[in-house]
mmCIF file of C-alpha atoms in Angstrom:
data_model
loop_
_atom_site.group_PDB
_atom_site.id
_atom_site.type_symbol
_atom_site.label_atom_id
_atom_site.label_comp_id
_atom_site.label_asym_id
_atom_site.label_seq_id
_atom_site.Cartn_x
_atom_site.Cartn_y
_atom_site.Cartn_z
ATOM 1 C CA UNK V 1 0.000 0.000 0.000
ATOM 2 C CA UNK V 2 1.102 3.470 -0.092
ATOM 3 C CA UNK V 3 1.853 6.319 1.917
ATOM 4 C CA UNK V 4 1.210 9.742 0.769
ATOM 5 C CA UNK V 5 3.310 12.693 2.046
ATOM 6 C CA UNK V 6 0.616 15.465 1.323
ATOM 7 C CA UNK V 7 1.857 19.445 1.605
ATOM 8 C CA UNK V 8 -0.514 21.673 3.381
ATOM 9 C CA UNK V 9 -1.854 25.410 3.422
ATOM 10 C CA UNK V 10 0.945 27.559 5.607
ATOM 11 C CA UNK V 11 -1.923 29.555 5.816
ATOM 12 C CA UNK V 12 -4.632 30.625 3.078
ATOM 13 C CA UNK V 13 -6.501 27.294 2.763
ATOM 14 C CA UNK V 14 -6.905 28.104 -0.705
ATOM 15 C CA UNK V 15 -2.818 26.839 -1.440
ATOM 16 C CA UNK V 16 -3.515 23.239 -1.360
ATOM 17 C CA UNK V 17 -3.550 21.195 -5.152
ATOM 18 C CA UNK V 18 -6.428 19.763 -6.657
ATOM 19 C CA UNK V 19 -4.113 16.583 -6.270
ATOM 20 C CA UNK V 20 -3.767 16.931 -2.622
ATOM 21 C CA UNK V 21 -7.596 17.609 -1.912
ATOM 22 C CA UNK V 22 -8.501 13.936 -4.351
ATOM 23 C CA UNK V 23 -5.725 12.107 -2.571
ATOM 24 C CA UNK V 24 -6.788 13.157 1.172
ATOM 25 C CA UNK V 25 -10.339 12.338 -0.278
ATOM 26 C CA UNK V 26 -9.460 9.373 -1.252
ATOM 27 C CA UNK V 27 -6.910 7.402 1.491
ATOM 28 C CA UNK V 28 -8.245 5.269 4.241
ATOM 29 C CA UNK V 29 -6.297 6.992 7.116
ATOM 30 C CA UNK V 30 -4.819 10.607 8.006
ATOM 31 C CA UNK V 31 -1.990 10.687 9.886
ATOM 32 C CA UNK V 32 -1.368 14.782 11.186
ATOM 33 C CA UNK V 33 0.894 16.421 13.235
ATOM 34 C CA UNK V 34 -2.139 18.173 15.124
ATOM 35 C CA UNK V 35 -5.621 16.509 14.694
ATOM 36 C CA UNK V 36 -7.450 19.466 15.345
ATOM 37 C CA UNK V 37 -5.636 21.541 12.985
ATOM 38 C CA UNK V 38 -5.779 19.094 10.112
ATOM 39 C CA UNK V 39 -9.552 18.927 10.940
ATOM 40 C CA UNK V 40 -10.453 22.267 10.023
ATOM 41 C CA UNK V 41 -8.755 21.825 6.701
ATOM 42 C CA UNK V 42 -10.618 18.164 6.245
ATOM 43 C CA UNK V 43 -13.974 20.511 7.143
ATOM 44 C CA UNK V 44 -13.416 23.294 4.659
ATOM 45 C CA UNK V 45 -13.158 20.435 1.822
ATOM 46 C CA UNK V 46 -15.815 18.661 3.167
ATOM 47 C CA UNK V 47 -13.207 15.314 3.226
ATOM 48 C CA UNK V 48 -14.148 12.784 6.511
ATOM 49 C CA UNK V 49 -11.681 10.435 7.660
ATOM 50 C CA UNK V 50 -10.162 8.838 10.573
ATOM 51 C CA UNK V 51 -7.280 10.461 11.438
ATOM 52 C CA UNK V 52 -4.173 9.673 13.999
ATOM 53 C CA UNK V 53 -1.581 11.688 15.481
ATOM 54 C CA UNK V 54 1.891 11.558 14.766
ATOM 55 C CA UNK V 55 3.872 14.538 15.798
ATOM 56 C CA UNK V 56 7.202 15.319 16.577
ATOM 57 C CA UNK V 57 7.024 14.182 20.560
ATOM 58 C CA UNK V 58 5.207 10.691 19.256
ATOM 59 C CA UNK V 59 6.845 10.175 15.595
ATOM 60 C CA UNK V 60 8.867 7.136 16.363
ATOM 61 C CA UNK V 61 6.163 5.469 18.246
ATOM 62 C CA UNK V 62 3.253 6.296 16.343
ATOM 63 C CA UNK V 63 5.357 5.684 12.761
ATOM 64 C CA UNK V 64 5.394 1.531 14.076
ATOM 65 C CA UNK V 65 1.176 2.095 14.189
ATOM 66 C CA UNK V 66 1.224 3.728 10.724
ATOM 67 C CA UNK V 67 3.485 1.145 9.012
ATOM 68 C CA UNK V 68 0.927 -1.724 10.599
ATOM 69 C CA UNK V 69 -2.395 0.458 9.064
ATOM 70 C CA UNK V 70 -0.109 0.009 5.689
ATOM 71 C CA UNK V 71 0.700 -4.033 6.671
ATOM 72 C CA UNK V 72 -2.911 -4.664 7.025
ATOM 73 C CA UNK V 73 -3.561 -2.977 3.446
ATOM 74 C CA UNK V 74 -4.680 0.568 4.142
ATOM 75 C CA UNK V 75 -3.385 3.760 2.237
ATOM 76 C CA UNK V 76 -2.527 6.366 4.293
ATOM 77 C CA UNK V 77 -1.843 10.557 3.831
ATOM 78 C CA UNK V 78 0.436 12.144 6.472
ATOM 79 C CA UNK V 79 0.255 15.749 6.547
ATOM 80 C CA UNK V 80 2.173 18.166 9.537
ATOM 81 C CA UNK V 81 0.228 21.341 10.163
ATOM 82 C CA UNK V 82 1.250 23.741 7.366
ATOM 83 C CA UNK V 83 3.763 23.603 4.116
ATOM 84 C CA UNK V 84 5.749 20.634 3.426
ATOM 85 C CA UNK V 85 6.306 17.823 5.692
ATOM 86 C CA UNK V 86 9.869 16.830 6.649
ATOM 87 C CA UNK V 87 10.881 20.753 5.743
ATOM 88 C CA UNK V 88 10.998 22.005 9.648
ATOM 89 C CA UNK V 89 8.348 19.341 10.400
ATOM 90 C CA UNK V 90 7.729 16.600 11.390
ATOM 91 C CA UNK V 91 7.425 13.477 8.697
ATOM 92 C CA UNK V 92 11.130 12.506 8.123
ATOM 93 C CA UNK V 93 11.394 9.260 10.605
ATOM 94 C CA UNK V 94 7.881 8.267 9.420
ATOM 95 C CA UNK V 95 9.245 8.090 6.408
ATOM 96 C CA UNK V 96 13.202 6.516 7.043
ATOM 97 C CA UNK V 97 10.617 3.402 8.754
ATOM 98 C CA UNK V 98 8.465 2.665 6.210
ATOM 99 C CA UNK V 99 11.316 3.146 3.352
ATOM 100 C CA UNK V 100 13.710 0.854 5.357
ATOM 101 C CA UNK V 101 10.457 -2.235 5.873
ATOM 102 C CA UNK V 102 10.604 -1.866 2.125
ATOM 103 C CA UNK V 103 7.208 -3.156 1.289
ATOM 104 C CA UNK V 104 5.091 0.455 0.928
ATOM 105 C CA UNK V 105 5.692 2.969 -1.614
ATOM 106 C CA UNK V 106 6.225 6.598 -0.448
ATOM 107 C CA UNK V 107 4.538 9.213 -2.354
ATOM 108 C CA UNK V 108 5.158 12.975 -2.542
ATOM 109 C CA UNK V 109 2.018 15.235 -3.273
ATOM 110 C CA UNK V 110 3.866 18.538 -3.441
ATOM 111 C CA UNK V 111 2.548 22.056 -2.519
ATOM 112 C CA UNK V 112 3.445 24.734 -0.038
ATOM 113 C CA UNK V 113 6.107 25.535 1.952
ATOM 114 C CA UNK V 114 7.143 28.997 4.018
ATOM 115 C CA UNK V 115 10.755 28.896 2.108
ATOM 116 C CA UNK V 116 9.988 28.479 -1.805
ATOM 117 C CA UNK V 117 7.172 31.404 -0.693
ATOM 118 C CA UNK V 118 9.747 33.513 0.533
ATOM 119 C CA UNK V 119 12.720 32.997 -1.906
ATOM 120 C CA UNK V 120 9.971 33.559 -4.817
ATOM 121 C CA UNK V 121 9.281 37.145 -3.638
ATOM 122 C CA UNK V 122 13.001 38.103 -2.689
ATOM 123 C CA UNK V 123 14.357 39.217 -5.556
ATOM 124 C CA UNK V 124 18.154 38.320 -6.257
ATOM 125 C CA UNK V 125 19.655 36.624 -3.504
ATOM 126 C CA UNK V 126 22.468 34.910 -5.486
ATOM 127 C CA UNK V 127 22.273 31.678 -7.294
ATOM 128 C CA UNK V 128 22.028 29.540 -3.939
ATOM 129 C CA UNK V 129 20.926 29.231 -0.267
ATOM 130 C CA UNK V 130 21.046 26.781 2.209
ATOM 131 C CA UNK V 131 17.978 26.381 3.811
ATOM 132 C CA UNK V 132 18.524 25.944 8.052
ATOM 133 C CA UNK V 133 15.298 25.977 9.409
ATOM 134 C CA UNK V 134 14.531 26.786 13.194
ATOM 135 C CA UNK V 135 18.090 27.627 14.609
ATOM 136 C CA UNK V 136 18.995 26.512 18.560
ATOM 137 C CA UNK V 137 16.800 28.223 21.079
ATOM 138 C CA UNK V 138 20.431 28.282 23.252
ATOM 139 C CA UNK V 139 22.426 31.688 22.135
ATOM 140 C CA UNK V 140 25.640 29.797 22.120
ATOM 141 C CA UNK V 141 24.851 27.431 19.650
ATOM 142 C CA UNK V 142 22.834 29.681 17.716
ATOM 143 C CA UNK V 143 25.474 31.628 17.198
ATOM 144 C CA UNK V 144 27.970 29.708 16.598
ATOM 145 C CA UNK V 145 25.877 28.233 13.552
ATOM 146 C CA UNK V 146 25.244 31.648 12.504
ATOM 147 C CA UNK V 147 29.104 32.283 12.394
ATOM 148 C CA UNK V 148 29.185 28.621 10.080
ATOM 149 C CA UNK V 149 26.622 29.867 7.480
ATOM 150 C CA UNK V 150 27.883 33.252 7.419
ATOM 151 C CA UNK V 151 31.288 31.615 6.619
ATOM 152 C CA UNK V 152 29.657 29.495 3.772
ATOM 153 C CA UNK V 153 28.867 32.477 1.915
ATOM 154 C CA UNK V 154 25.626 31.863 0.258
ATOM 155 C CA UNK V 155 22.683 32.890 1.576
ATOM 156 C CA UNK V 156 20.311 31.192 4.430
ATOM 157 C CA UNK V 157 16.891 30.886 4.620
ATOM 158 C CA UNK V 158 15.908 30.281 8.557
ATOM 159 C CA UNK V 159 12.664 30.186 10.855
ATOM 160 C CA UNK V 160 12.075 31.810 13.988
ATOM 161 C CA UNK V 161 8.688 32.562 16.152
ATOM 162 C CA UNK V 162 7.661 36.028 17.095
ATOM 163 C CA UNK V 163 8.544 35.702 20.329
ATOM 164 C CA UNK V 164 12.169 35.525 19.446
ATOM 165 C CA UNK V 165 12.886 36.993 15.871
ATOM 166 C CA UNK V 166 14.666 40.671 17.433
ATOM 167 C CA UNK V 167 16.867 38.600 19.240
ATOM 168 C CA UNK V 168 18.133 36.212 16.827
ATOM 169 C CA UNK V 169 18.102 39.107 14.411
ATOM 170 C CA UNK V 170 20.440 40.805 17.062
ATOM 171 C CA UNK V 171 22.761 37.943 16.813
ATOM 172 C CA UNK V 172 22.413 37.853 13.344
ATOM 173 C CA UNK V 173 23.666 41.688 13.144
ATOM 174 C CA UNK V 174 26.184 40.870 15.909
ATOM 175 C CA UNK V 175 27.910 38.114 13.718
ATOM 176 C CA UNK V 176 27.781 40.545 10.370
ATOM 177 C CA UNK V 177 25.821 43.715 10.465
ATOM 178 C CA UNK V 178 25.986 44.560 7.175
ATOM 179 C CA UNK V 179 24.100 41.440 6.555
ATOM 180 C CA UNK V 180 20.463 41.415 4.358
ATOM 181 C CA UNK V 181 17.351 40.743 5.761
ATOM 182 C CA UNK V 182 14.227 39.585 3.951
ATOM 183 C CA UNK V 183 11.640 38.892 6.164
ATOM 184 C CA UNK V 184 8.125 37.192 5.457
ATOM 185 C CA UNK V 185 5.998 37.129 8.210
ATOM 186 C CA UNK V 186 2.197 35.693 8.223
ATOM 187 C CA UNK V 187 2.946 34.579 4.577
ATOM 188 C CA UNK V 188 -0.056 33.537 2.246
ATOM 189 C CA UNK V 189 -2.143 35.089 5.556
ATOM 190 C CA UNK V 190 -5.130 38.061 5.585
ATOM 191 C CA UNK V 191 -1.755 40.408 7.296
ATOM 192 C CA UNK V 192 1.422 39.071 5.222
ATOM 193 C CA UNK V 193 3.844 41.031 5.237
ATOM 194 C CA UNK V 194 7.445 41.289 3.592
ATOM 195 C CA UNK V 195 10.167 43.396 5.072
ATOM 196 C CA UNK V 196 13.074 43.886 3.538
ATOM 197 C CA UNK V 197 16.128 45.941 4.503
ATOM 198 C CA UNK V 198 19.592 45.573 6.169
ATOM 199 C CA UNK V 199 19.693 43.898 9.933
ATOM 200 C CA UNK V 200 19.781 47.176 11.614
ATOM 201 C CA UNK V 201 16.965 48.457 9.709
ATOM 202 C CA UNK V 202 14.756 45.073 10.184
ATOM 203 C CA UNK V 203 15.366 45.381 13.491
ATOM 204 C CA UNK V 204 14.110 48.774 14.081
ATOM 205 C CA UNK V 205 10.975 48.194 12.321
ATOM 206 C CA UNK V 206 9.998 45.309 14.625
ATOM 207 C CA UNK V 207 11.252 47.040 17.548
ATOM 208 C CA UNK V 208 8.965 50.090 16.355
ATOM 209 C CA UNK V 209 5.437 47.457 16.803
ATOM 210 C CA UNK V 210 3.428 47.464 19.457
ATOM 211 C CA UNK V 211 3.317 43.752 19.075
ATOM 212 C CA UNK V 212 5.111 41.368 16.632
ATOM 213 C CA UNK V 213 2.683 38.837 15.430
ATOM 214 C CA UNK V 214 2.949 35.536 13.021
ATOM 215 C CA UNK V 215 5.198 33.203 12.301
ATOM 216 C CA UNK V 216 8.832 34.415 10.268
ATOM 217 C CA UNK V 217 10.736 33.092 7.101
ATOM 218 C CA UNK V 218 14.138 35.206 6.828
ATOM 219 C CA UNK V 219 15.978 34.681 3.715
ATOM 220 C CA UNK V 220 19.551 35.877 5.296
ATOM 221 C CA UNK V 221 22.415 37.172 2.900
ATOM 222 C CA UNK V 222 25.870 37.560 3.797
ATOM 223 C CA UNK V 223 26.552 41.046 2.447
ATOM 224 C CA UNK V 224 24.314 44.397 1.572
ATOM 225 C CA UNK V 225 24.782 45.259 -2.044
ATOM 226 C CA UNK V 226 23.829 48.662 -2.539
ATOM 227 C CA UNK V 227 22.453 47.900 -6.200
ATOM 228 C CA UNK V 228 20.362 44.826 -4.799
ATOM 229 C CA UNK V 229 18.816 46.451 -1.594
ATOM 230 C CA UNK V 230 18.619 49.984 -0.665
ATOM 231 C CA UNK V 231 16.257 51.380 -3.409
ATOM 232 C CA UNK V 232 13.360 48.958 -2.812
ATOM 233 C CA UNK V 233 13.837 48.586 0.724
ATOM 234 C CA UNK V 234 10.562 48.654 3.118
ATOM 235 C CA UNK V 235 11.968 48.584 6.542
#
């Protein structure tokens, strides 16, 4: 039997493919990082199902229950709660167990995810990036892998809540200050927003709100280029 690896909405329910919608309609069993969340998508296409929980505190566990619904000859759709799973989500050791049994195919129904969103509306950001995801929640360690992808030289696409983008962004201009910043926050969302300027001036901005809501994508790059940034800056 198969397992599907179905990309979500990261936000307007509208971003999901008419491939996604027939396969979700269509499998015996959802597996979701978040029940609930997955639910209100399942509602909004009018698609019932039974669905199952496998999340990032339960994936290795609940990945032996999935590969026995696929045993016993059921298809089954995993999707985390927005983009791409396996991209900053959960999905990856769901996927290493039933590829290593050998006896299911794997499936990728492709769609959305909060870094091709980003990188499509940045403009030139050189002809690579390395894409880093959530960085350590411990300063050390986040900046010492700030120092690494500075060093690399290309530029870096990372996530980070609202709750704690100024201060990464602080270590981000304390590693390189004349670094880049474009920032998407609430992508696809009724209040996206994309700000784009040098660290210093991203940082400002933010500082500026009363509140900083949403969820972040920051497409990092190493140095400013005064052709590439100033005139179309927003911050």
């Amino acid at each position: 039997m198969n397992l599907y690896m179905v990309a979500t909405p990261i936000g307007n329910l509208e971003d999901i493919t008419y491939r996604a919608v027939r396969v979700l309609g269509e499998v015996d069993v959802i597996a979701c990082e978040d029940t609930r969340h997955t639910m209100q998508l399942l509602s909004h296409y009018g698609i019932k199902k039974r669905l199952i929980a496998c999340h990032a505190h339960n994936e290795e566990e609940s990945s032996k229950g999935i590969l026995e619904l696929l045993d016993s000859g059921l298809n089954v759709a995993y999707c985390s709660d927005a983009g791409t799973p396996g991209i900053s989500d959960p999905g990856a050791r769901l996927c290493e167990r039933v590829r290593n049994d050998g006896k299911h195919k794997i499936i990728p129904i492709p769609g959305a995810a909060a870094v091709t969103a980003l990188v499509s509306v940045a403009g030139n950001i050189g002809k690579s990036f390395t894409f880093e995801g959530f960085l350590s929640p411990k300063k050390g360690r986040r900046t010492k892998r700030l120092e690494a992808l500075f060093a690399a030289g290309n530029a870096f696409v990372i996530y980070e809540s609202p709750f704690r983008v100024v201060k990464t962004l602080e270590d981000i201009k304390s590693v390189n200050d004349r670094a880049l910043i474009i920032a998407g926050r609430e992508l696809t969302k009724a209040f996206e927003e994309i700000i784009r300027g040098s660290v210093g001036e991203v940082i400002s901005y933010l500082e500026a709100k009363d509140k900083i809501k949403g969820e972040f994508a920051i497409i990092v790059v190493p140095e400013v280029d005064d052709d590439n940034n100033q005139e179309d800056s927003d911050a």
